[in-house]
PDB file of C-alpha atoms in Angstrom:
ATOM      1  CA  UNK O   1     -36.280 -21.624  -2.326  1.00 63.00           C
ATOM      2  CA  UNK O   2     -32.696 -22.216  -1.745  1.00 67.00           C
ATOM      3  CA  UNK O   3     -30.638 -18.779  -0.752  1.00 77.00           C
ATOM      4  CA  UNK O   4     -28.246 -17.940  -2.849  1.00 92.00           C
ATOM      5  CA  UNK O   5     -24.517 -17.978  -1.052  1.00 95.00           C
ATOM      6  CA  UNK O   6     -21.374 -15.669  -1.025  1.00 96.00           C
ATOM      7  CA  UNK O   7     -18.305 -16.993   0.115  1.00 96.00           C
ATOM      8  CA  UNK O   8     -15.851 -14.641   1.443  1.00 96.00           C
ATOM      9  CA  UNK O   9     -12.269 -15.465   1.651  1.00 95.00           C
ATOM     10  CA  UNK O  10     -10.124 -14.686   4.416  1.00 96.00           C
ATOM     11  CA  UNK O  11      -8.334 -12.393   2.214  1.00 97.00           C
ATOM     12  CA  UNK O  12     -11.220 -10.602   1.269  1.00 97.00           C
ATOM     13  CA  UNK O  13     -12.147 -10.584   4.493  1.00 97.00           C
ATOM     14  CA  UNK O  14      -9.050  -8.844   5.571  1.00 97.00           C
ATOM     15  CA  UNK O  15      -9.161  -6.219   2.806  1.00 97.00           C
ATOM     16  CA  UNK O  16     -12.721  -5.279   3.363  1.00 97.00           C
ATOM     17  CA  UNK O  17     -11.913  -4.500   7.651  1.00 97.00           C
ATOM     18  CA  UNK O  18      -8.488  -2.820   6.292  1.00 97.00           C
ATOM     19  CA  UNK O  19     -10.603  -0.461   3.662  1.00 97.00           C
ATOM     20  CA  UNK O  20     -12.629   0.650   6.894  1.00 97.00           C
ATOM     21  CA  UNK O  21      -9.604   2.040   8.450  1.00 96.00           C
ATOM     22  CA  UNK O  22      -9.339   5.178   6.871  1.00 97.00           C
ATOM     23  CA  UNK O  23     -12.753   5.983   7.779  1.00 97.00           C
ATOM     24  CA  UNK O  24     -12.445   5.111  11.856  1.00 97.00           C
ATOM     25  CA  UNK O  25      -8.236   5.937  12.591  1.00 95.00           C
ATOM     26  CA  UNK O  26      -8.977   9.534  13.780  1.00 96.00           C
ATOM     27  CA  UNK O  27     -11.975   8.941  16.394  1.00 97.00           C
ATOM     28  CA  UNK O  28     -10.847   8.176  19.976  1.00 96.00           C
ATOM     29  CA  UNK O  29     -12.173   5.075  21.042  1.00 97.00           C
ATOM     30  CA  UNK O  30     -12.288   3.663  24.520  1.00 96.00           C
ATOM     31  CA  UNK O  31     -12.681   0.443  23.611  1.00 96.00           C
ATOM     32  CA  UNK O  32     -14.045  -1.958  21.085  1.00 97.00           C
ATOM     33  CA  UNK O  33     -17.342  -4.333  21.750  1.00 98.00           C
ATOM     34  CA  UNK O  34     -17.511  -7.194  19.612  1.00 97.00           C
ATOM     35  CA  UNK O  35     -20.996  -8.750  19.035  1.00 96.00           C
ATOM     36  CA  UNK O  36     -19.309 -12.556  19.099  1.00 91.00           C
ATOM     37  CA  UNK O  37     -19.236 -14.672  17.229  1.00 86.00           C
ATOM     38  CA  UNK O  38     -19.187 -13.124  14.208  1.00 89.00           C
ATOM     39  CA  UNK O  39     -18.127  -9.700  15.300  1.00 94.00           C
ATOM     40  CA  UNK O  40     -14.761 -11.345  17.071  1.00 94.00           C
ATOM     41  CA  UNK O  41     -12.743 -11.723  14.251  1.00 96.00           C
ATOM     42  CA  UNK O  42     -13.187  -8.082  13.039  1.00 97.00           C
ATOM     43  CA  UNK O  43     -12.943  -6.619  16.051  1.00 96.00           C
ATOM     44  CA  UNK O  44      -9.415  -8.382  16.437  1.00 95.00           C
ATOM     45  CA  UNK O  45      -8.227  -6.719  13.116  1.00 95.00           C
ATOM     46  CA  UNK O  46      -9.547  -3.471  14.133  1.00 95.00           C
ATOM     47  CA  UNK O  47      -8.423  -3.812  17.177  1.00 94.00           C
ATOM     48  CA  UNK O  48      -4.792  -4.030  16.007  1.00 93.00           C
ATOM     49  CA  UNK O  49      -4.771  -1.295  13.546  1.00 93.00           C
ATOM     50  CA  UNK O  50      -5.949   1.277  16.404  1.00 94.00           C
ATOM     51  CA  UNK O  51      -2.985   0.158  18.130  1.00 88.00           C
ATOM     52  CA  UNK O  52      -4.585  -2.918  20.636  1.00 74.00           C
ATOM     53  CA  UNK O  53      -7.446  -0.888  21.852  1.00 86.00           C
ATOM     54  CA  UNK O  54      -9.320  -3.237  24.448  1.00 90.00           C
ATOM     55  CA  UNK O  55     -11.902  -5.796  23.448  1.00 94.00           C
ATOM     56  CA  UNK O  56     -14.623  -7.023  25.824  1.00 94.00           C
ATOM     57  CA  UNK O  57     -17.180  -9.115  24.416  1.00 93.00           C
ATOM     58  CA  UNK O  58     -20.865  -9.475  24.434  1.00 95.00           C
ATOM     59  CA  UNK O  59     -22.912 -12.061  22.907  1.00 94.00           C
ATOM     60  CA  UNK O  60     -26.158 -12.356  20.882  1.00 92.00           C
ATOM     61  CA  UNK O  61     -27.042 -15.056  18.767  1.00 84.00           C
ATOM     62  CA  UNK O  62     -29.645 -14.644  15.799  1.00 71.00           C
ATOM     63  CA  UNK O  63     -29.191 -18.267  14.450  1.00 68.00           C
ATOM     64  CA  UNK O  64     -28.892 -21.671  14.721  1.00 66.00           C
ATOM     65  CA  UNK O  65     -28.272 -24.441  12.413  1.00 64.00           C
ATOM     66  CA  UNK O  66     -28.516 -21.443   9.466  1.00 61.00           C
ATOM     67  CA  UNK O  67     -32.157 -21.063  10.730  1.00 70.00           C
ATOM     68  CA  UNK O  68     -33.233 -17.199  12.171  1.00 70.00           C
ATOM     69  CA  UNK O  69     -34.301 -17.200  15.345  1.00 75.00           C
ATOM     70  CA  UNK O  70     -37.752 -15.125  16.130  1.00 82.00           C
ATOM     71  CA  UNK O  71     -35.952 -12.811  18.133  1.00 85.00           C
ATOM     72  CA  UNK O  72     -31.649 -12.740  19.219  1.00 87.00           C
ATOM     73  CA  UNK O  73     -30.645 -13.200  22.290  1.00 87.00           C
ATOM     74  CA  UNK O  74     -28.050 -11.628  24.836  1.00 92.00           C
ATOM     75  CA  UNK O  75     -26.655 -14.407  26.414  1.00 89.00           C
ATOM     76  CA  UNK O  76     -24.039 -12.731  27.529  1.00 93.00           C
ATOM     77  CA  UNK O  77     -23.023  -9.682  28.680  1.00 93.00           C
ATOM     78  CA  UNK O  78     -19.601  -7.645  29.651  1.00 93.00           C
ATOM     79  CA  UNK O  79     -18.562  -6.909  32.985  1.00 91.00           C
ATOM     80  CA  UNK O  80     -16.905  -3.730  32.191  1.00 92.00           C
ATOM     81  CA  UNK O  81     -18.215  -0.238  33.261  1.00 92.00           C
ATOM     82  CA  UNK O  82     -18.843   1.727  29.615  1.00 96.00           C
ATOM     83  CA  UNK O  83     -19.851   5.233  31.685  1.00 96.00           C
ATOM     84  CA  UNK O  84     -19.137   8.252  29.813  1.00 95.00           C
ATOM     85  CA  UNK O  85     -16.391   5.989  27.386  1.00 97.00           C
ATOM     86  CA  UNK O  86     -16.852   6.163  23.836  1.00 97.00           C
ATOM     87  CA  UNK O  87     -17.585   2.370  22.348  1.00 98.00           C
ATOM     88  CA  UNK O  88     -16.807   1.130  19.063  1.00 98.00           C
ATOM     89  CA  UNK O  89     -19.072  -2.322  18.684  1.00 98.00           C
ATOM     90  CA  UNK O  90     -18.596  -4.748  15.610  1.00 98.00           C
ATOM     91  CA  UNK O  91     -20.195  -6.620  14.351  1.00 97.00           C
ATOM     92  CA  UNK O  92     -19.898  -9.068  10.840  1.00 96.00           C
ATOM     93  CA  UNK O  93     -22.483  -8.411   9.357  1.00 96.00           C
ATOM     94  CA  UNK O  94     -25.700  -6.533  10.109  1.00 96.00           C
ATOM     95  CA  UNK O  95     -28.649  -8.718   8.752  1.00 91.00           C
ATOM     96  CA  UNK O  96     -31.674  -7.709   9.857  1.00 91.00           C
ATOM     97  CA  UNK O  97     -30.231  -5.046  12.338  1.00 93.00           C
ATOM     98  CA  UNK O  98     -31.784  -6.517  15.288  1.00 94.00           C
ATOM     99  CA  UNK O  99     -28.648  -7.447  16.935  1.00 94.00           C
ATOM    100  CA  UNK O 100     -27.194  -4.235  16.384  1.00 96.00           C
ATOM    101  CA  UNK O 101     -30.263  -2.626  18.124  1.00 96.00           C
ATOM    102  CA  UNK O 102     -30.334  -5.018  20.843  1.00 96.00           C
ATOM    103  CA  UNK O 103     -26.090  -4.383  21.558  1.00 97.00           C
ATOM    104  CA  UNK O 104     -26.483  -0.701  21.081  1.00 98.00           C
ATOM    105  CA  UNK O 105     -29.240  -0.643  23.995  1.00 96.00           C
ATOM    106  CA  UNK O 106     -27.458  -2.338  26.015  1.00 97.00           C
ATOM    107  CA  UNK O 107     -24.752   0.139  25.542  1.00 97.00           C
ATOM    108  CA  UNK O 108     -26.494   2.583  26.032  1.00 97.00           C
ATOM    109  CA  UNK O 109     -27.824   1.386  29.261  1.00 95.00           C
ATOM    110  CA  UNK O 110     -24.540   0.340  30.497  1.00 95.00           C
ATOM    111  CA  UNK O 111     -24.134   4.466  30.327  1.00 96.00           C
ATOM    112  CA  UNK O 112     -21.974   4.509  27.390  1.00 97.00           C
ATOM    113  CA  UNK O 113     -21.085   8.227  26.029  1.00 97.00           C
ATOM    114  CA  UNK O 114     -21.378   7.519  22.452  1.00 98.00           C
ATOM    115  CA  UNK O 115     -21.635   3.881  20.502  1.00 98.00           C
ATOM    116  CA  UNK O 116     -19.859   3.751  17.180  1.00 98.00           C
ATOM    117  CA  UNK O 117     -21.073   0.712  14.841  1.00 98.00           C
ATOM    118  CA  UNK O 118     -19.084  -0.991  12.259  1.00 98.00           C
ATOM    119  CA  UNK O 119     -20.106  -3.909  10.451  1.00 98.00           C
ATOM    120  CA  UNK O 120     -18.068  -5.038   6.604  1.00 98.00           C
ATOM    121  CA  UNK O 121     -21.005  -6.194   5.825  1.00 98.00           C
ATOM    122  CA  UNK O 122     -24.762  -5.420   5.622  1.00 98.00           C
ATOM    123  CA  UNK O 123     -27.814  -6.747   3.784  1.00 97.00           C
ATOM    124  CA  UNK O 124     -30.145  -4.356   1.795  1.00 97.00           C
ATOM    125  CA  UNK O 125     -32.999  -5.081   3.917  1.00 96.00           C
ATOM    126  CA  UNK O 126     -31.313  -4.247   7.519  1.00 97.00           C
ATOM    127  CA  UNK O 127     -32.698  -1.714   9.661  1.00 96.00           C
ATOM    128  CA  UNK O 128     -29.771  -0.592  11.259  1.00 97.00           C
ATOM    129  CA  UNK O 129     -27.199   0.644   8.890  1.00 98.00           C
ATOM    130  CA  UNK O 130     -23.529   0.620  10.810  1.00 98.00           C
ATOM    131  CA  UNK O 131     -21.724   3.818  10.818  1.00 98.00           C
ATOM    132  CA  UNK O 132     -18.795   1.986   8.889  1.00 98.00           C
ATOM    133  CA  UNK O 133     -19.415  -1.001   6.758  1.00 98.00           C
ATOM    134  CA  UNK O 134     -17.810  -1.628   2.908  1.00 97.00           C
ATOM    135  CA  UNK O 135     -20.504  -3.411   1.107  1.00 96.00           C
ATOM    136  CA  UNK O 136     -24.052  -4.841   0.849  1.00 97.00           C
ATOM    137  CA  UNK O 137     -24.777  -8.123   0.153  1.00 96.00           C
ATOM    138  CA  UNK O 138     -27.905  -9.849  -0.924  1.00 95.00           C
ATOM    139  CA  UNK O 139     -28.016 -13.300   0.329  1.00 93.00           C
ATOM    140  CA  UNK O 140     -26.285 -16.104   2.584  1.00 92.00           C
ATOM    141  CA  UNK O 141     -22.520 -14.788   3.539  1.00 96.00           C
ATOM    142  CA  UNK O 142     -20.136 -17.834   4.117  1.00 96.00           C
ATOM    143  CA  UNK O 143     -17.109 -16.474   6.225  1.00 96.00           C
ATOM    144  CA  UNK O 144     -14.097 -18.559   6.201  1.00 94.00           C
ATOM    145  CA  UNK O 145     -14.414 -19.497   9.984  1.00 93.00           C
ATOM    146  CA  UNK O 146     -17.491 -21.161   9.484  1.00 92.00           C
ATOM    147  CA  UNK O 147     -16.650 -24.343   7.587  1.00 91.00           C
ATOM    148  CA  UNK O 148     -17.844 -26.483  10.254  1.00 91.00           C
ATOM    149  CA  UNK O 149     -21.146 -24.866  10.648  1.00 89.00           C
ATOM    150  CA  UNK O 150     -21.949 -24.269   7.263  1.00 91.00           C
ATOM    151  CA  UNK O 151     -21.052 -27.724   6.279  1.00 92.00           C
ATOM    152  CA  UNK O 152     -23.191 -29.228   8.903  1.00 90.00           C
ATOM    153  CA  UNK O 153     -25.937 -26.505   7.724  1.00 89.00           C
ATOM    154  CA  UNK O 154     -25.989 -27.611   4.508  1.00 91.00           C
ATOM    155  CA  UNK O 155     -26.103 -31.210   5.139  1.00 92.00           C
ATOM    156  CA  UNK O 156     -29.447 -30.428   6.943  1.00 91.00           C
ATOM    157  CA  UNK O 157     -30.641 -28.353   4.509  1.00 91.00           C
ATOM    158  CA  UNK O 158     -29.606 -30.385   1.269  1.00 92.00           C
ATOM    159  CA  UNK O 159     -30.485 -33.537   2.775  1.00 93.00           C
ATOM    160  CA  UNK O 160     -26.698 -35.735   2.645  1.00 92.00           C
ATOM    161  CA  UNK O 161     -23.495 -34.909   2.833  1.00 90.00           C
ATOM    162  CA  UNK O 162     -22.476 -35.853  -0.792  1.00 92.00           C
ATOM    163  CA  UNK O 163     -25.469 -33.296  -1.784  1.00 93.00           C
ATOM    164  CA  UNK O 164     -24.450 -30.594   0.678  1.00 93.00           C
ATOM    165  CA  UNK O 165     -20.543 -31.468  -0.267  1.00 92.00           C
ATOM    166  CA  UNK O 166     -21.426 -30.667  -3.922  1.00 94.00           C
ATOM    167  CA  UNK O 167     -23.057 -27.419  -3.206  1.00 94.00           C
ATOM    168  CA  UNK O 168     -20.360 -26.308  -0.933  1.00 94.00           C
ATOM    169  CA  UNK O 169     -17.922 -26.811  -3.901  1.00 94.00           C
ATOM    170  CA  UNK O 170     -20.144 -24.838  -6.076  1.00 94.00           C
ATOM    171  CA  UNK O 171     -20.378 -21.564  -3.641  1.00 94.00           C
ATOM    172  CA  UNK O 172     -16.068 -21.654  -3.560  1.00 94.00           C
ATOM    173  CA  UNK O 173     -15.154 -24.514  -1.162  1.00 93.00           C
ATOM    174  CA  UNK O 174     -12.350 -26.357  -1.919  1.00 91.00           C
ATOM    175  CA  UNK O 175     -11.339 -29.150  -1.476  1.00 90.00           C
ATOM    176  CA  UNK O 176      -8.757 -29.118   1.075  1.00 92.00           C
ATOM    177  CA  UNK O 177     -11.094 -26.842   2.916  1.00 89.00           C
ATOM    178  CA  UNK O 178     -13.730 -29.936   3.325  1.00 88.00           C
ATOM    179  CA  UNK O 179     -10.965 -32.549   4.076  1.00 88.00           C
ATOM    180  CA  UNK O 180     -10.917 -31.675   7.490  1.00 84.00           C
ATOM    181  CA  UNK O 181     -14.276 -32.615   7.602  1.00 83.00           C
ATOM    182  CA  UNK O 182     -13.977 -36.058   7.292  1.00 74.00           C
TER     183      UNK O 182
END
């Protein structure tokens, strides 16, 4: 069964990390964790409206080639000292919630005070549930720095490229967006 797609545009995408504002402006933050890749883009939004709070990065990965993985993955980790500092991490999206578990362990570990989660977007079946997030979304989310990847997914999945071009028009692509492809 094919999933079925949501395409969100970089201006929805900006609108949906601005509408968590209001919700996060008043907590001091020490610094922000994103979970990259997906978390780095939001993180550098949020980042700016709490006037350039620090980022430093960790890394999990869940997929690969828009195939789950059993379990993520830290592959790699932050260098900074998180004792007694209060963390805001970020991720995209929180899928199954396992990433967000794994990243707020390590946190944890690393001997933060208190880990703050915010994610734009969940799916109804996570476990983990961010503090801040907008809306949930049943089903494959396209963001719009992944035309590479999802174009190469698709071809996979829908066996050519004319076949995975057509269904990339169908979930929103345009085409300008796919020209760079070729």
């Amino acid at each position: 069964m094919t999933p079925q797609f949501h395409k969100i545009s970089w201006t929805q995408l900006e609108k949906d990390c601005l509408s968590l504002f209001p919700k996060i402006k008043n907590i001091q933050f020490d610094c922000i964790v994103p979970i990259s890749r997906g978390g780095t883009v939001v993180s550098r939004i949020v980042s700016d409206l709490l006037e350039t709070l620090p980022i430093s990065h960790i890394t999990i990965s869940s997929y690969h080639d828009l195939k789950k993985l059993d379990k993520p993955i830290l592959i790699e980790k932050s260098d900074r000292d998180f004792s007694d500092e209060t963390v805001l991490l970020i991720d995209e999206v929180s899928d199954t919630g396992e990433t967000f578990h794994i990243a707020v362990d390590y946190l944890q570990k690393k001997g933060a005070k208190k880990v703050y989660t915010l994610s734009p977007y969940i799916k109804p079946h996570t476990t983990f549930k961010p503090d801040f997030w907008t809306q949930s979304v049943d089903g494959w989310i396209i963001f719009p720095y992944d035309i590479r990847e999802t174009a190469d997914g698709f071809t996979k999945m829908f066996g050519s490229k004319e076949a995975a071009w057509e269904k990339l028009r169908e979930v929103g692509f345009e085409n300008w967006e796919l020209s760079i492809l070729d």
